[in-house]
PDB file of C-alpha atoms in Angstrom:
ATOM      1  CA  UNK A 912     -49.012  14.371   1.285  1.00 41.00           C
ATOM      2  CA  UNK A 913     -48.468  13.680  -1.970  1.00 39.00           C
ATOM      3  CA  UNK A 914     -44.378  13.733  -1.651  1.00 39.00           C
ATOM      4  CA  UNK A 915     -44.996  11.572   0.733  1.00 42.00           C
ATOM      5  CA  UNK A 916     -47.232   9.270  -1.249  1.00 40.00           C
ATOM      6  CA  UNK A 917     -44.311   9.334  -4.090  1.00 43.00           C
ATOM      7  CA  UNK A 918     -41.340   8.751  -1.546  1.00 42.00           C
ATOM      8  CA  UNK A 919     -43.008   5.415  -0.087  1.00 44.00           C
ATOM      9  CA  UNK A 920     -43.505   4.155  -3.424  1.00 43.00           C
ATOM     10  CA  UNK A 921     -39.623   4.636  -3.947  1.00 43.00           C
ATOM     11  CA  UNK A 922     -38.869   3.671  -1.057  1.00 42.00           C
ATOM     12  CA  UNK A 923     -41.007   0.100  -2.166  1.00 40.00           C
ATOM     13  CA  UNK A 924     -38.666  -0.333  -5.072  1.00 39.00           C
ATOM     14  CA  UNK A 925     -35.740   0.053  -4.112  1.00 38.00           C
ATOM     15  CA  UNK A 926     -36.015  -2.508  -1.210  1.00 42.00           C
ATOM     16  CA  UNK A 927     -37.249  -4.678  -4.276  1.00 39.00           C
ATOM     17  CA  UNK A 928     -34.162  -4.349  -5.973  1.00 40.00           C
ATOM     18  CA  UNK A 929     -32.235  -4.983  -3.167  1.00 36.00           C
ATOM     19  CA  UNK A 930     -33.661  -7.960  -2.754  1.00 39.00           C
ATOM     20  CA  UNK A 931     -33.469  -9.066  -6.817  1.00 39.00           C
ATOM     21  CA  UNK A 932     -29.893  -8.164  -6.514  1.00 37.00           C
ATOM     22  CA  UNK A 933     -28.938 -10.600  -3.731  1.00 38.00           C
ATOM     23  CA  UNK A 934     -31.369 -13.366  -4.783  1.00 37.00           C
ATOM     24  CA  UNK A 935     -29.681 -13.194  -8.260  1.00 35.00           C
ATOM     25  CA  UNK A 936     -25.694 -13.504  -6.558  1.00 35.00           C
ATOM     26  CA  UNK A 937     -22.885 -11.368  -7.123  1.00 36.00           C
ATOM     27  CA  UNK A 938     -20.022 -12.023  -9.707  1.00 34.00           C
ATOM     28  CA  UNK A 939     -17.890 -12.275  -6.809  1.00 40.00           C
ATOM     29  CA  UNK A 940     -19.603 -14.625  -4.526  1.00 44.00           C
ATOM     30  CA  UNK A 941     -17.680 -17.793  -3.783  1.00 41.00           C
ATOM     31  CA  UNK A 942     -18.580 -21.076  -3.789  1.00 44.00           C
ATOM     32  CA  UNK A 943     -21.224 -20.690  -6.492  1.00 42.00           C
ATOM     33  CA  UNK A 944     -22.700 -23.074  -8.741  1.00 39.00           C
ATOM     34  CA  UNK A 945     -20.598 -21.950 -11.798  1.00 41.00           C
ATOM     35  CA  UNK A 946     -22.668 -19.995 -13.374  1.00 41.00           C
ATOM     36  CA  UNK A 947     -23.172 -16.132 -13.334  1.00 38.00           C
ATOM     37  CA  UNK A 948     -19.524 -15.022 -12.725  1.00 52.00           C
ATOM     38  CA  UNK A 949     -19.314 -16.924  -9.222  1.00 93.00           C
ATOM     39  CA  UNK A 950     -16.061 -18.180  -8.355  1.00 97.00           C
ATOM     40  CA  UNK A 951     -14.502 -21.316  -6.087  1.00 98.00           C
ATOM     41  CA  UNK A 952     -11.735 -20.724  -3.767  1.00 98.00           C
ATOM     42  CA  UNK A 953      -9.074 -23.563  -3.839  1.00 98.00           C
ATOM     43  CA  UNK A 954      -6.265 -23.911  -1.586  1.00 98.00           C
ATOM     44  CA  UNK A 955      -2.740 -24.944  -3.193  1.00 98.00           C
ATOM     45  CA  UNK A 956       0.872 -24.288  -2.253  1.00 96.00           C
ATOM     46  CA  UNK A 957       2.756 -21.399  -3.562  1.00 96.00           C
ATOM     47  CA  UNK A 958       6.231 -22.208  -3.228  1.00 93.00           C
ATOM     48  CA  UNK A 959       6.347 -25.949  -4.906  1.00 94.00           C
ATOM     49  CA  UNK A 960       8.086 -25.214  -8.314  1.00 96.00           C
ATOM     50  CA  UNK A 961       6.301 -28.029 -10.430  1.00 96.00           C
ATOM     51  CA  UNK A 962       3.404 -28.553  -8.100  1.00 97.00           C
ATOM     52  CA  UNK A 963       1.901 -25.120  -6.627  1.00 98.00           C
ATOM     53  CA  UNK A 964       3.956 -22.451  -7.090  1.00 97.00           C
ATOM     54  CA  UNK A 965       2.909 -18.486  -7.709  1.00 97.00           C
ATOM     55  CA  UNK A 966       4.977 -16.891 -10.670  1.00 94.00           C
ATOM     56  CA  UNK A 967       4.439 -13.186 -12.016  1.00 96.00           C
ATOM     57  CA  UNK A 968       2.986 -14.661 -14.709  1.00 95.00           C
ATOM     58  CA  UNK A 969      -0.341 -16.709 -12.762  1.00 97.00           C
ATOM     59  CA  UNK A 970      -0.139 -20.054 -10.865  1.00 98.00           C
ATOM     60  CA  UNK A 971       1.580 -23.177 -11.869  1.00 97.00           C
ATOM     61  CA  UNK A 972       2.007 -26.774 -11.205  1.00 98.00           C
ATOM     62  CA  UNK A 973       1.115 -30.831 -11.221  1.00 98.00           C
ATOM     63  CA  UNK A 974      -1.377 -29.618  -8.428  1.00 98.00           C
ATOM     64  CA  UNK A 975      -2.719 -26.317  -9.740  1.00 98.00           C
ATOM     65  CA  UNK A 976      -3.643 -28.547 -13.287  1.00 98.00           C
ATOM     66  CA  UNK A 977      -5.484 -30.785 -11.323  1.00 98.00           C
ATOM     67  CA  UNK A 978      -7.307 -28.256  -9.821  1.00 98.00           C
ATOM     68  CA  UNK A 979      -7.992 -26.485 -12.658  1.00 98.00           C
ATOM     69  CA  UNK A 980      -9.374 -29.422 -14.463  1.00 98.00           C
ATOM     70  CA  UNK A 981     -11.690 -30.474 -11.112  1.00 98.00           C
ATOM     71  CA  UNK A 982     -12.979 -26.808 -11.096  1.00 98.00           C
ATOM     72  CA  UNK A 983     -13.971 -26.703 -14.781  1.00 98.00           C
ATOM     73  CA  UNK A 984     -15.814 -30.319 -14.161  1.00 98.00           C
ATOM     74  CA  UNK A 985     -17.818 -28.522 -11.406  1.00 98.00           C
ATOM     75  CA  UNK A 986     -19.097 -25.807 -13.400  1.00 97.00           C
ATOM     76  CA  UNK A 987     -15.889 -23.040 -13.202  1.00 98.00           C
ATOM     77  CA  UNK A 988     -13.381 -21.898 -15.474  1.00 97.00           C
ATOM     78  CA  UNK A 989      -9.922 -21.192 -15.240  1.00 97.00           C
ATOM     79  CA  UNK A 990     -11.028 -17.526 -14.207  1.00 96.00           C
ATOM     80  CA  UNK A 991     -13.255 -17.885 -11.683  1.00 98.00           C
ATOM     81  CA  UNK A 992     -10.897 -19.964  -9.506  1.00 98.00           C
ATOM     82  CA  UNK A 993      -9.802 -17.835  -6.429  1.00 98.00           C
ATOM     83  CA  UNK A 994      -6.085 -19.490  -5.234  1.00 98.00           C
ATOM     84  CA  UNK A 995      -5.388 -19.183  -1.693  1.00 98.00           C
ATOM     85  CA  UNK A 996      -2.108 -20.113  -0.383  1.00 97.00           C
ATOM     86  CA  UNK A 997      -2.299 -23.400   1.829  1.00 96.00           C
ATOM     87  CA  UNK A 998       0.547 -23.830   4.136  1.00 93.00           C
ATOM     88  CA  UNK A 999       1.085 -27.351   5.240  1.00 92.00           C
ATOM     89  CA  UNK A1000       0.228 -26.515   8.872  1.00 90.00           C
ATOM     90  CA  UNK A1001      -3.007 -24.496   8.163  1.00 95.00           C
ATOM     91  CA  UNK A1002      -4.566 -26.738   5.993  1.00 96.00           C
ATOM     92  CA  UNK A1003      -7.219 -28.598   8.324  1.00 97.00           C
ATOM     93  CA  UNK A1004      -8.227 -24.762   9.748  1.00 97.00           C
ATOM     94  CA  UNK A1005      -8.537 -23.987   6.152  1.00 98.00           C
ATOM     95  CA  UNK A1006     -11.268 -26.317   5.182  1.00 98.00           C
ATOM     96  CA  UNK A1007     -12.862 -26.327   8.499  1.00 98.00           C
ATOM     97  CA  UNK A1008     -13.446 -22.523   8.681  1.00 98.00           C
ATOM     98  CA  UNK A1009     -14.842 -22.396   5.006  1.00 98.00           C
ATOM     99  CA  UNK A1010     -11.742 -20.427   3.743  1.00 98.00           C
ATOM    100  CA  UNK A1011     -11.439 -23.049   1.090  1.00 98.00           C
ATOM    101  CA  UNK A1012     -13.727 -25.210  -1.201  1.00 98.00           C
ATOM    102  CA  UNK A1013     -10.785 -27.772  -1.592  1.00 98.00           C
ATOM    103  CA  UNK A1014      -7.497 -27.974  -1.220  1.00 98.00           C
ATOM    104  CA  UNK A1015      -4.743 -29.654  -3.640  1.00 98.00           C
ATOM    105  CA  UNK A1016      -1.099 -28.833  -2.151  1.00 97.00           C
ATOM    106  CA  UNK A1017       0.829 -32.346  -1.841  1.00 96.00           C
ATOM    107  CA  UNK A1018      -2.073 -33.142   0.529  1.00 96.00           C
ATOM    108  CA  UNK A1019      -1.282 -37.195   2.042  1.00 95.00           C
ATOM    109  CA  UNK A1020      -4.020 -38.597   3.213  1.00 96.00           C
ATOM    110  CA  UNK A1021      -3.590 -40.286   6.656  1.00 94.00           C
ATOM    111  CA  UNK A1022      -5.688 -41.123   8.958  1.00 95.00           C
ATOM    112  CA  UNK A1023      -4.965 -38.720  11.906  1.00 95.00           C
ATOM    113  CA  UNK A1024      -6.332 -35.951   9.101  1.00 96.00           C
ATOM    114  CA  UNK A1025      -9.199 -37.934   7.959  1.00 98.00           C
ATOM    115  CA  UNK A1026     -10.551 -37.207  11.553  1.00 97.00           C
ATOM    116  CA  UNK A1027     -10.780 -33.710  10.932  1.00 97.00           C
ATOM    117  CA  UNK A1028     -11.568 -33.531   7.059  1.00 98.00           C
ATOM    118  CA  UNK A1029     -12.629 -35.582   3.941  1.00 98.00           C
ATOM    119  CA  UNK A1030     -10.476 -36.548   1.062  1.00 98.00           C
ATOM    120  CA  UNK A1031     -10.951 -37.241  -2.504  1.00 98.00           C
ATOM    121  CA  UNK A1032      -8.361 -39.606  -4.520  1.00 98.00           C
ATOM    122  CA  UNK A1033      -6.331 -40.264  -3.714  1.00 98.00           C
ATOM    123  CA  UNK A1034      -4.545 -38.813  -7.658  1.00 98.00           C
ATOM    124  CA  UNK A1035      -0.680 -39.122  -6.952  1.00 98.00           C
ATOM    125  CA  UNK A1036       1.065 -41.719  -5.177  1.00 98.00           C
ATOM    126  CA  UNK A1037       4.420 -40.204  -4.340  1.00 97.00           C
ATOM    127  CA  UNK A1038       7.243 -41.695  -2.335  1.00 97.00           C
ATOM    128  CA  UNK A1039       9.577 -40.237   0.128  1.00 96.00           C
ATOM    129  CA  UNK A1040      13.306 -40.556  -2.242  1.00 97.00           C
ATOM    130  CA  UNK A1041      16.079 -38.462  -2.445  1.00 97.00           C
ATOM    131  CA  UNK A1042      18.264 -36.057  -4.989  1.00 97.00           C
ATOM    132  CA  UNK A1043      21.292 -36.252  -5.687  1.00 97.00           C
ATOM    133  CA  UNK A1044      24.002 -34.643  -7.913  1.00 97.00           C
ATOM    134  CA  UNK A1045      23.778 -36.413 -11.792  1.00 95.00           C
ATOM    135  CA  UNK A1046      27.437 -37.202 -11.715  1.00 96.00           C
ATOM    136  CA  UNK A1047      27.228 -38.626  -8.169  1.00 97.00           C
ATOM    137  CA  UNK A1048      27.177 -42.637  -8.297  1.00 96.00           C
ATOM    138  CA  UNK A1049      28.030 -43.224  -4.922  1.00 97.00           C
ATOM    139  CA  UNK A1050      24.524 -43.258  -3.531  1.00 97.00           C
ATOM    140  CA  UNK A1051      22.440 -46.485  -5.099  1.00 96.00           C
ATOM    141  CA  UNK A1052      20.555 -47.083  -1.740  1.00 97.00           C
ATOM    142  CA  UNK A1053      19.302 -45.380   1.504  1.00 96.00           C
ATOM    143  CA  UNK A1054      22.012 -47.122   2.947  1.00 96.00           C
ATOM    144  CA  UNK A1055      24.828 -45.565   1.086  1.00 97.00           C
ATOM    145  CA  UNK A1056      23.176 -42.253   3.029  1.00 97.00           C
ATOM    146  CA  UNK A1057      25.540 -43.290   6.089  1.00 97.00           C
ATOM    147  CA  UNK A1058      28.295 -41.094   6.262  1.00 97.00           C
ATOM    148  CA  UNK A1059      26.646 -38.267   4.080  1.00 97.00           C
ATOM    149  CA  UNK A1060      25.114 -35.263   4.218  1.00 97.00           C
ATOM    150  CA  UNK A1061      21.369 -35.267   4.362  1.00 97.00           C
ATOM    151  CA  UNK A1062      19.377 -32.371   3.881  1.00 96.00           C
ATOM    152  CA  UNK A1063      15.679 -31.699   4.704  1.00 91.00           C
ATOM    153  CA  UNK A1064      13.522 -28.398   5.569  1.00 89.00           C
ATOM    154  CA  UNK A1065      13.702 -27.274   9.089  1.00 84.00           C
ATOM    155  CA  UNK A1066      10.976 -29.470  11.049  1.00 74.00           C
ATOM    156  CA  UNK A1067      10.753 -31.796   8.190  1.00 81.00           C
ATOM    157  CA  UNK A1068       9.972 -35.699   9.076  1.00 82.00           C
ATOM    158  CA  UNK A1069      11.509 -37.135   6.171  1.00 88.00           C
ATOM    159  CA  UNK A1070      15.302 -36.664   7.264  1.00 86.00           C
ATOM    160  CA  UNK A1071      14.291 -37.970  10.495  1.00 85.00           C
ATOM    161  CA  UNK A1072      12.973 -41.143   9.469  1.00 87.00           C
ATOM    162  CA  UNK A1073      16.181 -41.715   7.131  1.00 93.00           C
ATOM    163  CA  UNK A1074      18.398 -41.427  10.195  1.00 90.00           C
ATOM    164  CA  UNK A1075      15.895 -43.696  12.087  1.00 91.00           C
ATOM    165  CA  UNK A1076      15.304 -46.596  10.057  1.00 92.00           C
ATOM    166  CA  UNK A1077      16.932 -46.214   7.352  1.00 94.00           C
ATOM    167  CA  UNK A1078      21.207 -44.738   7.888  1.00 95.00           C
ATOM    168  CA  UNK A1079      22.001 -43.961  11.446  1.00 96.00           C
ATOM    169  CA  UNK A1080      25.205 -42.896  10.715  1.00 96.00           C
ATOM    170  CA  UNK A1081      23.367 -40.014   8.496  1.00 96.00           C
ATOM    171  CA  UNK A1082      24.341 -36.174   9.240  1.00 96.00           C
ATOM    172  CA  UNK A1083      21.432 -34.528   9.152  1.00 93.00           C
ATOM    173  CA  UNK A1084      21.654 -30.283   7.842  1.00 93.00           C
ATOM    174  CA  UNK A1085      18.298 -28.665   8.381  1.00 91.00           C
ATOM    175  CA  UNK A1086      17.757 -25.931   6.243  1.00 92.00           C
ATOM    176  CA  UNK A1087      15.160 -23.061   5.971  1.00 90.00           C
ATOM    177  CA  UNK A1088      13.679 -24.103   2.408  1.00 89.00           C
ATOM    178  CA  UNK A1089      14.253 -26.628  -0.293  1.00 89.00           C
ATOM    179  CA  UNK A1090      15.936 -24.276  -2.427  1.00 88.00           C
ATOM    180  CA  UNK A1091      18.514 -23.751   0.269  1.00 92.00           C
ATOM    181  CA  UNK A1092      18.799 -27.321   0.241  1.00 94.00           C
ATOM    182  CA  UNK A1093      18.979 -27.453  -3.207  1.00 93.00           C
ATOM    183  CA  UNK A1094      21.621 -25.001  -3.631  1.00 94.00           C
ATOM    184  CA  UNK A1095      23.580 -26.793  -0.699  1.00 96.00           C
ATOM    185  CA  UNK A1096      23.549 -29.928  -3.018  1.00 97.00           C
ATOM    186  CA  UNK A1097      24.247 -28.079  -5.827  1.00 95.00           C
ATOM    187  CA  UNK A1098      27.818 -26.754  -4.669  1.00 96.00           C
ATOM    188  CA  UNK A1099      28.505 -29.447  -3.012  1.00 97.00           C
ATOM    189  CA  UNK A1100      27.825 -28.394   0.847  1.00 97.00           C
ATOM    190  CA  UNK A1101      25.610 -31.315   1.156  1.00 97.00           C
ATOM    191  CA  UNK A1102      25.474 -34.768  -0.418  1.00 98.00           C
ATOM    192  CA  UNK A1103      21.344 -35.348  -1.176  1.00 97.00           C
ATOM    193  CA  UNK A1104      18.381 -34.057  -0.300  1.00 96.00           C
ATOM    194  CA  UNK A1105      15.157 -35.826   0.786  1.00 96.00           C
ATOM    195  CA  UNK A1106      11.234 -35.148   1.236  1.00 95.00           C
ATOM    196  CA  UNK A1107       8.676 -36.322  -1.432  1.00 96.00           C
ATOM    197  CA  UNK A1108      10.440 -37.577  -4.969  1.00 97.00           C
ATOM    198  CA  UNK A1109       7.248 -35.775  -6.904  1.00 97.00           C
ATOM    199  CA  UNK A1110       8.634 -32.411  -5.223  1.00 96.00           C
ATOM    200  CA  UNK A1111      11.889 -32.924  -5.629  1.00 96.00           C
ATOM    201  CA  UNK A1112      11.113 -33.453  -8.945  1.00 96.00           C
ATOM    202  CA  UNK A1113       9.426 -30.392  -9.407  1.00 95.00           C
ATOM    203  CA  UNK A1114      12.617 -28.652  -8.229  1.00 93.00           C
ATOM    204  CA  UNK A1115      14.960 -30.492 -10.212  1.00 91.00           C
ATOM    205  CA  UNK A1116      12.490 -29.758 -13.454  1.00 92.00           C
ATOM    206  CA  UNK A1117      13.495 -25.884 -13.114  1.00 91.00           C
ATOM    207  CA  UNK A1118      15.091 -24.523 -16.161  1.00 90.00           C
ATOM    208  CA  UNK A1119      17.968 -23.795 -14.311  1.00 90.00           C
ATOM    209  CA  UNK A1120      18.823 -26.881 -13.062  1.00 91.00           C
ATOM    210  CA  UNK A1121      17.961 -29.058 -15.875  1.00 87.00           C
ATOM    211  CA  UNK A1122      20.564 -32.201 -15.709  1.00 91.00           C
ATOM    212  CA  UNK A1123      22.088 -31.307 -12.676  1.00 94.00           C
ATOM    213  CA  UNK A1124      20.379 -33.352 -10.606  1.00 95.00           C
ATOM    214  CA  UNK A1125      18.961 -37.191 -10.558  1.00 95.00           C
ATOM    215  CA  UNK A1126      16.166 -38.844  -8.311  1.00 95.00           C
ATOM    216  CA  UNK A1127      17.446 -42.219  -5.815  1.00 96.00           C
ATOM    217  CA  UNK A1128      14.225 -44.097  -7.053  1.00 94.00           C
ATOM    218  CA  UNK A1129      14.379 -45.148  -3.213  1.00 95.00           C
ATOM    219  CA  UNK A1130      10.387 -44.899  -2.581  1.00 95.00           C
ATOM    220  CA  UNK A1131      10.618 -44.805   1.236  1.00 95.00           C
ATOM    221  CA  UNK A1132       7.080 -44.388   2.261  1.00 93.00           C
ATOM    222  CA  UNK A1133       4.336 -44.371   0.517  1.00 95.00           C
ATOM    223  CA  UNK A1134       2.282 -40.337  -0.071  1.00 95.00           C
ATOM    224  CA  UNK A1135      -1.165 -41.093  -1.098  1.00 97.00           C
ATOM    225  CA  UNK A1136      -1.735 -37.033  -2.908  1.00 98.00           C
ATOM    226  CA  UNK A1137      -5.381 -36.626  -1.791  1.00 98.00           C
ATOM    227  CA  UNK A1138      -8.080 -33.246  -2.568  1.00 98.00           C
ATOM    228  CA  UNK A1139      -9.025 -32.335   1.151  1.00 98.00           C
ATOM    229  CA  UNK A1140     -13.161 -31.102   1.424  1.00 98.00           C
ATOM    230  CA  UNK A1141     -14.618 -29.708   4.531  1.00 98.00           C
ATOM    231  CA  UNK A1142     -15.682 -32.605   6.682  1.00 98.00           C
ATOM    232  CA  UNK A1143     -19.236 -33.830   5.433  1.00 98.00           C
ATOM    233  CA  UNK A1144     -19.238 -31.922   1.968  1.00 98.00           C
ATOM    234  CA  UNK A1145     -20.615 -33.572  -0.794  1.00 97.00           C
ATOM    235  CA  UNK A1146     -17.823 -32.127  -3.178  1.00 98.00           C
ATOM    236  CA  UNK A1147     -16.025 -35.269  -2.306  1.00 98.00           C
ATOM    237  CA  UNK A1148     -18.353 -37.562  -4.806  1.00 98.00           C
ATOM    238  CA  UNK A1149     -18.115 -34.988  -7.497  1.00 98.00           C
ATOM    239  CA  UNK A1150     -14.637 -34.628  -7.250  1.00 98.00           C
ATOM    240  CA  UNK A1151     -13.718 -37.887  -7.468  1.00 98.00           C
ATOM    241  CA  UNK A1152     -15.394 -38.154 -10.544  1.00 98.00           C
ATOM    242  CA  UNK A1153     -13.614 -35.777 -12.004  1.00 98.00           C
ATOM    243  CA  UNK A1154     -10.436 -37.502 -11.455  1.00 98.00           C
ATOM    244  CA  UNK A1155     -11.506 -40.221 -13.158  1.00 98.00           C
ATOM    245  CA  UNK A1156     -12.341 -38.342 -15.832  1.00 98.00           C
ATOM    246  CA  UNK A1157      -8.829 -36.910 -15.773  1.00 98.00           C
ATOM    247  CA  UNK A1158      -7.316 -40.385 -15.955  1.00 98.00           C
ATOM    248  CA  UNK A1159      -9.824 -41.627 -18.648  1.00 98.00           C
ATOM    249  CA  UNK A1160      -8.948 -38.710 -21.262  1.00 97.00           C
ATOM    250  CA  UNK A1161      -5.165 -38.530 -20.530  1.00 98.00           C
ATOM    251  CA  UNK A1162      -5.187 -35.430 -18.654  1.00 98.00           C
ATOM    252  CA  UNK A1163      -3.673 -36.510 -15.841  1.00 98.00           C
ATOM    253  CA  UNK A1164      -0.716 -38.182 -17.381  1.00 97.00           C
ATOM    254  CA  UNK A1165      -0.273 -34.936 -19.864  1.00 98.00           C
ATOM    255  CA  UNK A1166      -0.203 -32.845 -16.379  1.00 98.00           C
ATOM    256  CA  UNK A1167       2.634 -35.231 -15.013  1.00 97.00           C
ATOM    257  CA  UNK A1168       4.650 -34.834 -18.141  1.00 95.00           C
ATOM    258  CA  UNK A1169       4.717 -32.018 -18.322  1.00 95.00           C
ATOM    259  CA  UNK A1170       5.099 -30.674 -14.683  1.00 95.00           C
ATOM    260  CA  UNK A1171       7.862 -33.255 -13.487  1.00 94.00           C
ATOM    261  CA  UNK A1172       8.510 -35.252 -17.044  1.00 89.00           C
ATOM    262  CA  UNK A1173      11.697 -32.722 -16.750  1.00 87.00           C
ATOM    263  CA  UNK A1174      13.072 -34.372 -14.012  1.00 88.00           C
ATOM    264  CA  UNK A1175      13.001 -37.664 -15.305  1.00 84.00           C
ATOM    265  CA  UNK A1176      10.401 -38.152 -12.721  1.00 91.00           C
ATOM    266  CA  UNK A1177       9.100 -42.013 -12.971  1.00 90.00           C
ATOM    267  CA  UNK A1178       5.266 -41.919 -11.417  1.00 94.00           C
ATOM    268  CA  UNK A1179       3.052 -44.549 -10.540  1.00 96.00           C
ATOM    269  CA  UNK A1180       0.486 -45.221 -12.512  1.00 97.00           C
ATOM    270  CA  UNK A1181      -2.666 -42.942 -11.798  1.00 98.00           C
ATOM    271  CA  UNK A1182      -4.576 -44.520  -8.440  1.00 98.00           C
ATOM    272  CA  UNK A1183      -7.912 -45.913  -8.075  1.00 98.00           C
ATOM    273  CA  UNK A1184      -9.811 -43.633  -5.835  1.00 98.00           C
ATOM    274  CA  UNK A1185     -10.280 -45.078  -2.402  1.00 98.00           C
ATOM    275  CA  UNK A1186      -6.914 -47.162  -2.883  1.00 98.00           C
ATOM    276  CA  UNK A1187      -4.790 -45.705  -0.093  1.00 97.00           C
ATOM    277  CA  UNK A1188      -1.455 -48.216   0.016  1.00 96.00           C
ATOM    278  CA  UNK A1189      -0.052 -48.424   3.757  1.00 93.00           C
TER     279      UNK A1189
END
């Protein structure tokens, strides 16, 4: 009777602890409030040189220093970030599901996703341009594309609309990647290369191609960059704050500078949040 007694009275305690243990969080829970080892899972692109890319040596980019800066203004630091890879196509699923907190990866906001998530921002206003070869001079507008070879990613828009609105006469090479494309350019298989200048610019930045290559300046379309948030969250507010706050202490032109400064890469000024140009 009396093990029995001594067993219960174990038994008591260690269902208190237990309970002490998950009402205090685990260093690895997600989506914490910053405090206690908790991380924040944050969606970016892994293959953007300059924007979201994943290197041996960590993550780096335009789009991974804005995130970093928006997760330390909500309570994380740079080590209790969790990076997921967010492809293009997976994004909405991403944020809807909860794999995600937010997502920066060269995110436009339009309004067929703005049904299915929120956006903060926007913080980048790109524009659709092309690169070209630094001693070419024969291209000085989208027109100058008739007649040449264009290159965009397989499934890619932005070669599309070229040929559509902007130089019929356009021959358009679809190619696996950028860097194909960008290799293609580079010996001379194709004549320029087109998707949004501030990834293009992030290619052209590389070490390795440092002064080979020189942005149109064309600005097509306009890509308002936005943060995606689950539909409904309220880390859109916060977040947006934070991006001002980037703005107001020079972060965010530091971050541009030196991401796509390499490049040559001419940005807008930093956007007001809210102002999403057509």
């Amino acid at each position: 009777m009396k093990l029995r007694k001594v067993t219960a009275a174990s038994a008591t305690v260690f269902a208190l602890a237990l309970t002490a243990t998950a009402c205090g969080g685990d260093s690895n829970d997600e989506g914490g409030s910053g405090s206690g080892g908790k991380t924040i899972t944050v969606g970016i692109k892994f293959d953007q040189p300059g924007l979201g890319q994943k290197t041996p040596q960590g993550y780096s980019g335009f789009d991974v220093d804005v995130a970093t800066y928006v997760a330390k203004k909500l309570g994380y630091s740079e080590d209790q970030i969790e990076w997921k890879e967010a492809k293009s196509a997976d994004r909405e699923t991403m944020l809807q599901r909860g794999d995600v907190d937010f997502i920066a990866a060269t995110y436009s906001i339009t309004p067929e996703r703005q049904e299915k998530v929120d956006f903060a921002g926007p913080y980048l206003l790109a524009h659709q341009d092309v690169l070209v070869r630094a001693d070419d001079n024969s291209i000085k507008s989208p027109a100058d594309l008739n007649n040449k070879k264009l290159c965009s990613v397989t499934g890619s828009t932005s070669a599309q609309n070229v040929k559509e609105k902007l130089a019929p006469k356009a021959d358009l090479q679809q190619y696996p990647t950028y860097s194909a494309c960008l290799s293609g350019l580079q010996n001379k298989a194709i004549d320029a290369l087109t998707t949004d200048d501030s990834i293009l610019a992030g290619y052209a930045a590389q070490a390795q191609f440092k002064g080979k290559f020189k942005l149109g300046g064309f600005k097509m379309t306009n890509e308002n960059y936005g943060i995606g948030v689950k539909k409904g969250s309220d880390l859109k507010d916060k977040i947006n704050k934070a991006l001002e706050d980037m703005v107001a202490d020079k972060a965010w032109q530091e971050a541009v500078n030196k991401n796509l400064g390499p490049a040559n890469y001419k940005n807008e000024p930093a956007p007001k949040i809210g102002d999403i140009k057509s």
